PDB file of C-alpha atoms in Angstrom:
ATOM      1  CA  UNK S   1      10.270  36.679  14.715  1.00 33.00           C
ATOM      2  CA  UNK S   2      12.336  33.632  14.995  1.00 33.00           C
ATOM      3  CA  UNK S   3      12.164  31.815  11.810  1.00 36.00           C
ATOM      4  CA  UNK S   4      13.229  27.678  12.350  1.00 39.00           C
ATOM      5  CA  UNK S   5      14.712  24.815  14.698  1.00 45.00           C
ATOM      6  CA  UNK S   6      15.617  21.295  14.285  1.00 51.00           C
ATOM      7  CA  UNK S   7      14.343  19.894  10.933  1.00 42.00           C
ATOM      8  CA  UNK S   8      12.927  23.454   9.590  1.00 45.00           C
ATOM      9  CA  UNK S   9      10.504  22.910  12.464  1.00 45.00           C
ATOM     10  CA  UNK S  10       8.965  26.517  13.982  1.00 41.00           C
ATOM     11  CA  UNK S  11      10.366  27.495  17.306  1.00 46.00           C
ATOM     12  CA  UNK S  12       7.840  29.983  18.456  1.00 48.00           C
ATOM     13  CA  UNK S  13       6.198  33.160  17.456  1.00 53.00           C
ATOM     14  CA  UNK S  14       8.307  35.893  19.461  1.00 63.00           C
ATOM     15  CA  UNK S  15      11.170  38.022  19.091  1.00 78.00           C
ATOM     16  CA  UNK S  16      14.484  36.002  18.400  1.00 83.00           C
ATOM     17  CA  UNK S  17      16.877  36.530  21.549  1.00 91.00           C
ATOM     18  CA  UNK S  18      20.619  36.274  21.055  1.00 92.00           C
ATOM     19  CA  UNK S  19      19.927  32.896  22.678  1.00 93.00           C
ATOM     20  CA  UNK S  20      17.737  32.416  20.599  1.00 93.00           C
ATOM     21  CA  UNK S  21      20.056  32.837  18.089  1.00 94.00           C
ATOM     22  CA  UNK S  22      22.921  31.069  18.976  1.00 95.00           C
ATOM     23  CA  UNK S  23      20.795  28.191  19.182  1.00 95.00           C
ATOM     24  CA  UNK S  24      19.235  27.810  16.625  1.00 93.00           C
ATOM     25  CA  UNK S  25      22.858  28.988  14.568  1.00 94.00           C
ATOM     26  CA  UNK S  26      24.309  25.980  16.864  1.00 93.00           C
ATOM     27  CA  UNK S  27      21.869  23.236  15.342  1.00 93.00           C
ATOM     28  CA  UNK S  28      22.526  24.345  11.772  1.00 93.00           C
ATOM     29  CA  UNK S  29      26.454  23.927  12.806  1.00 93.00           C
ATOM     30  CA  UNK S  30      26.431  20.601  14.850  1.00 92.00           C
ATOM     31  CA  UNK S  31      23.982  18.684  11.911  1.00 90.00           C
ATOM     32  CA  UNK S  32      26.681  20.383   9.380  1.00 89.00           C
ATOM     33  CA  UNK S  33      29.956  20.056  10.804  1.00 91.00           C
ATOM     34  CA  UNK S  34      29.705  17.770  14.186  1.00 89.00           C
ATOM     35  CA  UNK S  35      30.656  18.926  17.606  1.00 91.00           C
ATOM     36  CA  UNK S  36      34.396  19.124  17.222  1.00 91.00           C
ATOM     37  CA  UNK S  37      34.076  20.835  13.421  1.00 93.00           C
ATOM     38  CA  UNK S  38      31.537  23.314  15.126  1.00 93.00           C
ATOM     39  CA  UNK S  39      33.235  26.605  16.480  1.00 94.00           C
ATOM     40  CA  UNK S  40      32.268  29.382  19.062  1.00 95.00           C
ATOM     41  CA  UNK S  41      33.481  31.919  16.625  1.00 94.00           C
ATOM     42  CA  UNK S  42      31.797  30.374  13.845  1.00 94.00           C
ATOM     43  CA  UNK S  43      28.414  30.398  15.718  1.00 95.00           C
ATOM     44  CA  UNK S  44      29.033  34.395  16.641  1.00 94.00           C
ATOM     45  CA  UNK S  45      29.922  35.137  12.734  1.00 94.00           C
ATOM     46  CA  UNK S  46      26.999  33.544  11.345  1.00 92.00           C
ATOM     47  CA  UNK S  47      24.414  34.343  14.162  1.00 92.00           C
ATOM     48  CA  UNK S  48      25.949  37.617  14.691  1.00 93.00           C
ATOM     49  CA  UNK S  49      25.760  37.858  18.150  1.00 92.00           C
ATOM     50  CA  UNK S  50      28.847  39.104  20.738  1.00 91.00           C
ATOM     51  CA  UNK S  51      31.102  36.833  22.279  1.00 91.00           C
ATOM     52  CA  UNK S  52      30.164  37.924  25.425  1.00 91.00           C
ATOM     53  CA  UNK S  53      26.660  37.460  24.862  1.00 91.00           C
ATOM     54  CA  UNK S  54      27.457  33.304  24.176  1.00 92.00           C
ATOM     55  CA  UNK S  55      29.387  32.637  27.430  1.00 92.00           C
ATOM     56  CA  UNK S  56      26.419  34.621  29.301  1.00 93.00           C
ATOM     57  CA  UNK S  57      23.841  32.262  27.988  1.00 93.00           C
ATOM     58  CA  UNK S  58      26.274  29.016  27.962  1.00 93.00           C
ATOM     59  CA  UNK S  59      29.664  29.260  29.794  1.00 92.00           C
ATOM     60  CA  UNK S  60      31.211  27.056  27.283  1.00 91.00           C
ATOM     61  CA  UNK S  61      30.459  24.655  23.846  1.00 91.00           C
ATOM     62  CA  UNK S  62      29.811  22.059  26.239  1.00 89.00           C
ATOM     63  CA  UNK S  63      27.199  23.857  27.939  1.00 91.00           C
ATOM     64  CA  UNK S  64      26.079  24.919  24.858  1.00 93.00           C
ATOM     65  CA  UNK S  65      25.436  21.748  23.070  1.00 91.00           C
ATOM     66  CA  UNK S  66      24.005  20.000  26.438  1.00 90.00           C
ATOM     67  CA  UNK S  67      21.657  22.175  26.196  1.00 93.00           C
ATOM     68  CA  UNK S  68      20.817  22.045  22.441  1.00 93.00           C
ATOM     69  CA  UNK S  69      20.361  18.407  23.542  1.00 91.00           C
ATOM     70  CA  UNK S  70      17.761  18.775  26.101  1.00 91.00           C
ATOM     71  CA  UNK S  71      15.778  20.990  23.615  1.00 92.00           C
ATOM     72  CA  UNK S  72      15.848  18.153  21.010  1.00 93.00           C
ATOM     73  CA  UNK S  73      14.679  15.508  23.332  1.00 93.00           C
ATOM     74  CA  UNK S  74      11.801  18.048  24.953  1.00 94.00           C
ATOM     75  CA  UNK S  75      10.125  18.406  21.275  1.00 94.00           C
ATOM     76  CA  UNK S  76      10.374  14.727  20.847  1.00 94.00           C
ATOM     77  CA  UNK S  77       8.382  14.350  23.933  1.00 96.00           C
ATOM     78  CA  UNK S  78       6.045  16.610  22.965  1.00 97.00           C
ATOM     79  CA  UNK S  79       5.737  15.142  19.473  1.00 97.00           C
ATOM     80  CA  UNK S  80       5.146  11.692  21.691  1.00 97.00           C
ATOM     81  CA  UNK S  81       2.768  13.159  23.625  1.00 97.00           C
ATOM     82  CA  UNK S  82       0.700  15.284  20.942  1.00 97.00           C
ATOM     83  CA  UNK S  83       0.250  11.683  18.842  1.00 97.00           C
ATOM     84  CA  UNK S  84      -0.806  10.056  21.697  1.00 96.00           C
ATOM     85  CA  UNK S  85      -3.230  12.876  22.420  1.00 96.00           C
ATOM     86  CA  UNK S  86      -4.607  12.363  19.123  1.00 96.00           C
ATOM     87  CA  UNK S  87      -8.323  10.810  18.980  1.00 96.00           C
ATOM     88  CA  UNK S  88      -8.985   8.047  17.478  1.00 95.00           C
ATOM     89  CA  UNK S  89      -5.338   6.469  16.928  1.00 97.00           C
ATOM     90  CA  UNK S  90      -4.695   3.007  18.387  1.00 97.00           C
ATOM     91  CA  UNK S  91      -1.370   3.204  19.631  1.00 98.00           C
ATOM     92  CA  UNK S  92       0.689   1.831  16.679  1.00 97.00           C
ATOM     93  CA  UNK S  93      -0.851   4.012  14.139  1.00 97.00           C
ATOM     94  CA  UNK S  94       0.149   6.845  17.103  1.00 98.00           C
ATOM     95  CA  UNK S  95       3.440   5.411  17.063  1.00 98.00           C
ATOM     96  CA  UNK S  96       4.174   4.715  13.548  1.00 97.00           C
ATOM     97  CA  UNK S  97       2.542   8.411  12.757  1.00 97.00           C
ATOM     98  CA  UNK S  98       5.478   9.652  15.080  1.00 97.00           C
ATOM     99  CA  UNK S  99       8.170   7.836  13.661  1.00 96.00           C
ATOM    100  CA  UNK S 100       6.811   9.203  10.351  1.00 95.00           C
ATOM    101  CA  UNK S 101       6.983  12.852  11.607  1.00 95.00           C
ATOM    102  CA  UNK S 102      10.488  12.074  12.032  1.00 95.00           C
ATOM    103  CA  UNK S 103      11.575  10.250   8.890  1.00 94.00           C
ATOM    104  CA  UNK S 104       9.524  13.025   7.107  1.00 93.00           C
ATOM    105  CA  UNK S 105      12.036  15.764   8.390  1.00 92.00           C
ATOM    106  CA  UNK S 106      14.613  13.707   7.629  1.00 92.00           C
ATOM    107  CA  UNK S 107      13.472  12.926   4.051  1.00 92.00           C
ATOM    108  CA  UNK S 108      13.005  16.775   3.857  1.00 92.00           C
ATOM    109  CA  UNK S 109      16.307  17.572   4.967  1.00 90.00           C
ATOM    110  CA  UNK S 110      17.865  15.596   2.187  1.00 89.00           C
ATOM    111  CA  UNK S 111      19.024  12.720   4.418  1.00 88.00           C
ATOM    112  CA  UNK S 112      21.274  16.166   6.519  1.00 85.00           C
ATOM    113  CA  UNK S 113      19.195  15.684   9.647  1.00 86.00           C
ATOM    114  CA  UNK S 114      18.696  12.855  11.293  1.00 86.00           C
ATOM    115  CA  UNK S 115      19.022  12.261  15.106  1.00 88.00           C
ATOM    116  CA  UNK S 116      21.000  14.966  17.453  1.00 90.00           C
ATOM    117  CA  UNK S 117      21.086  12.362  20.319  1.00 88.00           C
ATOM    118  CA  UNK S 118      22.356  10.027  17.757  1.00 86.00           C
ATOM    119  CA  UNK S 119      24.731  11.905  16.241  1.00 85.00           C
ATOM    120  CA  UNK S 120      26.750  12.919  19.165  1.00 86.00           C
ATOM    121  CA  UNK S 121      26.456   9.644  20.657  1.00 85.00           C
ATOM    122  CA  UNK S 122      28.457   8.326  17.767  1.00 83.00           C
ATOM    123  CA  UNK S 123      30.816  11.631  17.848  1.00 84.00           C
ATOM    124  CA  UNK S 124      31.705  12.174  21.693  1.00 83.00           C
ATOM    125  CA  UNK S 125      30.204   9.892  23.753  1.00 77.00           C
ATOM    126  CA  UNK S 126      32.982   7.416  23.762  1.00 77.00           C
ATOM    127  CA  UNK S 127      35.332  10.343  24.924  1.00 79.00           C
ATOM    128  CA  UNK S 128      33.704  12.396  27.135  1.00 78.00           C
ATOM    129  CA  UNK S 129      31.814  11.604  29.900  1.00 79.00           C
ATOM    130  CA  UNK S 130      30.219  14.594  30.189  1.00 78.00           C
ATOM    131  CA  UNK S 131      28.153  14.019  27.441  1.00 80.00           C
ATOM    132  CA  UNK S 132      27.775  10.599  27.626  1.00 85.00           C
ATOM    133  CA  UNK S 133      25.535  10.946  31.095  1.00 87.00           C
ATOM    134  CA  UNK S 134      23.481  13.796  29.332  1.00 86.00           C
ATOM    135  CA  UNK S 135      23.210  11.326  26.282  1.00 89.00           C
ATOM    136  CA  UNK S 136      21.858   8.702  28.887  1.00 90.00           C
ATOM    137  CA  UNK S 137      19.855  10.952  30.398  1.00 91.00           C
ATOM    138  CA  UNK S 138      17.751  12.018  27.579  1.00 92.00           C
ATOM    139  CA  UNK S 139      17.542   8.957  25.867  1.00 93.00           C
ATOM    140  CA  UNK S 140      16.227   7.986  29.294  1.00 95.00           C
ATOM    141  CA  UNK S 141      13.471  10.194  29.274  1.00 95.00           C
ATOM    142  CA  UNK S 142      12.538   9.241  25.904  1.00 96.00           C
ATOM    143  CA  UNK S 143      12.373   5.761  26.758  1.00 96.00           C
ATOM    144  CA  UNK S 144       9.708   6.651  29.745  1.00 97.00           C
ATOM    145  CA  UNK S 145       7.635   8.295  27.263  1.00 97.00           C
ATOM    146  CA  UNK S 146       7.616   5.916  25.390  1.00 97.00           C
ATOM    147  CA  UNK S 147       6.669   3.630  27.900  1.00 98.00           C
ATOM    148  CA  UNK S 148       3.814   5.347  29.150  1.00 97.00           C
ATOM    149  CA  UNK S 149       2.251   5.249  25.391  1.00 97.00           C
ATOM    150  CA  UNK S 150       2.786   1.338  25.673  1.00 98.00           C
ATOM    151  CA  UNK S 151       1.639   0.881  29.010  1.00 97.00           C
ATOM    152  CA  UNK S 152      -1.690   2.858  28.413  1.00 96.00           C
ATOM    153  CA  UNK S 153      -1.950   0.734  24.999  1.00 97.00           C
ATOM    154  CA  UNK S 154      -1.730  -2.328  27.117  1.00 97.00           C
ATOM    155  CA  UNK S 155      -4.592  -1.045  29.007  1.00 96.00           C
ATOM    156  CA  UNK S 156      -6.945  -0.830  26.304  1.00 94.00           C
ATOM    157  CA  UNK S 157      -5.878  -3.984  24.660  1.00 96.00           C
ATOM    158  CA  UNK S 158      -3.726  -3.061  21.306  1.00 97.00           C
ATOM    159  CA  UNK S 159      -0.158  -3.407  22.980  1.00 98.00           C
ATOM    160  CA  UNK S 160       1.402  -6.775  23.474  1.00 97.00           C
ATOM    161  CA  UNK S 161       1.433  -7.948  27.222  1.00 96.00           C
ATOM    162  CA  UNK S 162       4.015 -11.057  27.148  1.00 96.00           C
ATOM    163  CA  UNK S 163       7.154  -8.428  27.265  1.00 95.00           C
ATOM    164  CA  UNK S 164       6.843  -5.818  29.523  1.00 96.00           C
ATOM    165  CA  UNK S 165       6.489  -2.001  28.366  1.00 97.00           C
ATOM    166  CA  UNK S 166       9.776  -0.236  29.147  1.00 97.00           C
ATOM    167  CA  UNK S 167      11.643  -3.634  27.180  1.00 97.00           C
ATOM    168  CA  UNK S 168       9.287  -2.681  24.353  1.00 97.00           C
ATOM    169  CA  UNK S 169      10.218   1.101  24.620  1.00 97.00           C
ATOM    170  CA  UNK S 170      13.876   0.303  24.982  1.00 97.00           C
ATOM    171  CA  UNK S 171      13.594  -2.279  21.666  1.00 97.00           C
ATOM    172  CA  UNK S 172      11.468   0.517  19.968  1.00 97.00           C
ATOM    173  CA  UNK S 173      14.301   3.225  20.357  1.00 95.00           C
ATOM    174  CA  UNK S 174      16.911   1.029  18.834  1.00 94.00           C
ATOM    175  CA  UNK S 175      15.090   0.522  15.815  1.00 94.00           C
ATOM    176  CA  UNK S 176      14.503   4.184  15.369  1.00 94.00           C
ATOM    177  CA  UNK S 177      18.187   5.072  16.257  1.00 92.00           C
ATOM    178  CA  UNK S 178      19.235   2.464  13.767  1.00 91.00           C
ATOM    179  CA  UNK S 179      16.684   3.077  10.965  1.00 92.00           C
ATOM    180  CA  UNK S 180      18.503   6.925  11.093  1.00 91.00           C
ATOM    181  CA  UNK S 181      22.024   5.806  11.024  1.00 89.00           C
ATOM    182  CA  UNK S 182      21.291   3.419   7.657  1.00 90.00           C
ATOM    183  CA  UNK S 183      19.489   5.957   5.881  1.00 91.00           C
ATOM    184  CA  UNK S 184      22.026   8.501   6.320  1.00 88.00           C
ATOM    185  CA  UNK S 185      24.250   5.975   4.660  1.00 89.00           C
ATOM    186  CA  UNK S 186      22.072   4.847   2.079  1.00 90.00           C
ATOM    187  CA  UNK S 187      19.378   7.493   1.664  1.00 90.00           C
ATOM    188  CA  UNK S 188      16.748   4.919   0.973  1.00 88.00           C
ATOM    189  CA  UNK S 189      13.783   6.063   1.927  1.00 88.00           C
ATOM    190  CA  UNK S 190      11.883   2.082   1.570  1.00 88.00           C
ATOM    191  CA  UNK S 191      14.217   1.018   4.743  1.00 87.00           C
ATOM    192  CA  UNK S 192      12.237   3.823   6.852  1.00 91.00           C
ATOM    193  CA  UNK S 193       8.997   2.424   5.187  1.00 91.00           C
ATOM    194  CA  UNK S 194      10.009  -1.054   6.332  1.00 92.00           C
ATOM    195  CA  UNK S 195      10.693  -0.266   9.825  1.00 94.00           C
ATOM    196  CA  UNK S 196       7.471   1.724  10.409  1.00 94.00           C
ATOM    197  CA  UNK S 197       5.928  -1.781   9.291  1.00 95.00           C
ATOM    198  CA  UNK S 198       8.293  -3.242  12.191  1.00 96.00           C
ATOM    199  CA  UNK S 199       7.309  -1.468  14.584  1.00 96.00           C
ATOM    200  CA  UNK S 200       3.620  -2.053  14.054  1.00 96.00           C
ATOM    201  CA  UNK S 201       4.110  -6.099  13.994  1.00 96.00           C
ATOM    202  CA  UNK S 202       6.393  -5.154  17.211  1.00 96.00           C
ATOM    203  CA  UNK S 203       4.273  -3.792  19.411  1.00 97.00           C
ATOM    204  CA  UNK S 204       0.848  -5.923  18.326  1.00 96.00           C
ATOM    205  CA  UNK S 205      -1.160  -7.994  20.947  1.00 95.00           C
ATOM    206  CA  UNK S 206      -0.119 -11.368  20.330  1.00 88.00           C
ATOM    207  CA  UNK S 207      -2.803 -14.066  19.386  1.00 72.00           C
TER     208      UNK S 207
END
């Protein structure tokens, strides 16, 4: 069976797949050592899968960690989505339960494993433009999501309506980018607590 994913989260209960594998081998490596400290052949020895087998599945470390991205920002949509989804949460308490999912991991991790978008943006974005669009692009799509929780909070009158709900989505997503980068650095948990408050007072209808 595979055994874990990002943040010790479960993947799914099936057989693990040498893509599987070398996936979930890749995260460990990229949170650990960064994109340019993360190998092919170190992948292969600790995942034990063939070479061949990597550049089947991936073509190259590129591929590979383009599409370690996209699987990152797919669970945090369905995260999104399965807090919105949840009954009786007005949409802060859906948002600010999300944004504790998150901070929980990261707490859990011992302050290892914060953001993967993040992360590379600060590593390779600068320098390679390949990863910079796929950067843009997911952080796009989060954004959306994001913006459909606000929109449909407008709608039922606990979202704000003076700003509209992409701005709010787009403000919402720096805080939570930023609230990761300063608690890798100080590994204070009271800064997350303070900007889950933020993002409540954010969001709120205004008077």
């Amino acid at each position: 069976m595979i055994a874990t994913e990002d943040q010790g989260e479960v993947m799914t209960a099936r057989v693990e797949t040498h893509r599987d594998r070398l996936l979930r081998e890749g995260l460990v490596q990229l949170y650990a050592r960064g994109f340019h400290g993360t190998t092919v052949d170190g992948i292969l020895t600790s995942s034990g899968v063939p070479k061949g087998s990597f550049y089947h599945h991936f073509g190259s470390k590129e591929a590979f960690a383009a599409e370690l991205l996209r699987g990152y920002t797919s669970r945090q949509l369905e995260r999104i989505d399965r807090w919105s989804a949840t009954p009786g949460l007005s949409t802060a308490e859906a948002l600010t339960g999300y944004f504790g999912e998150l901070t929980g991991m990261l707490v859990e991790s011992e302050y290892r494993r914060a953001c993967l978008i993040g992360k590379l943006a600060t590593e390779v974005a600068v320098s390679n433009d390949q990863f910079r669009d796929q950067l843009s692009l997911d952080l796009d799509v989060w954004k959306q999501r994001l913006t459909v929780l606000f929109e449909r909070g407008r709608e039922r009158g606990d979202v704000r309506t003076d700003q509209p709900a992409a701005e709010l989505a787009d403000v919402v997503l720096a805080l939570i980018q930023g609230a990761f980068v300063v608690t890798l650095a100080t590994r204070d948990r009271s800064s997350l607590e303070s900007v889950a408050h933020a993002l409540e007072i954010l969001i709120a209808p205004r008077g």
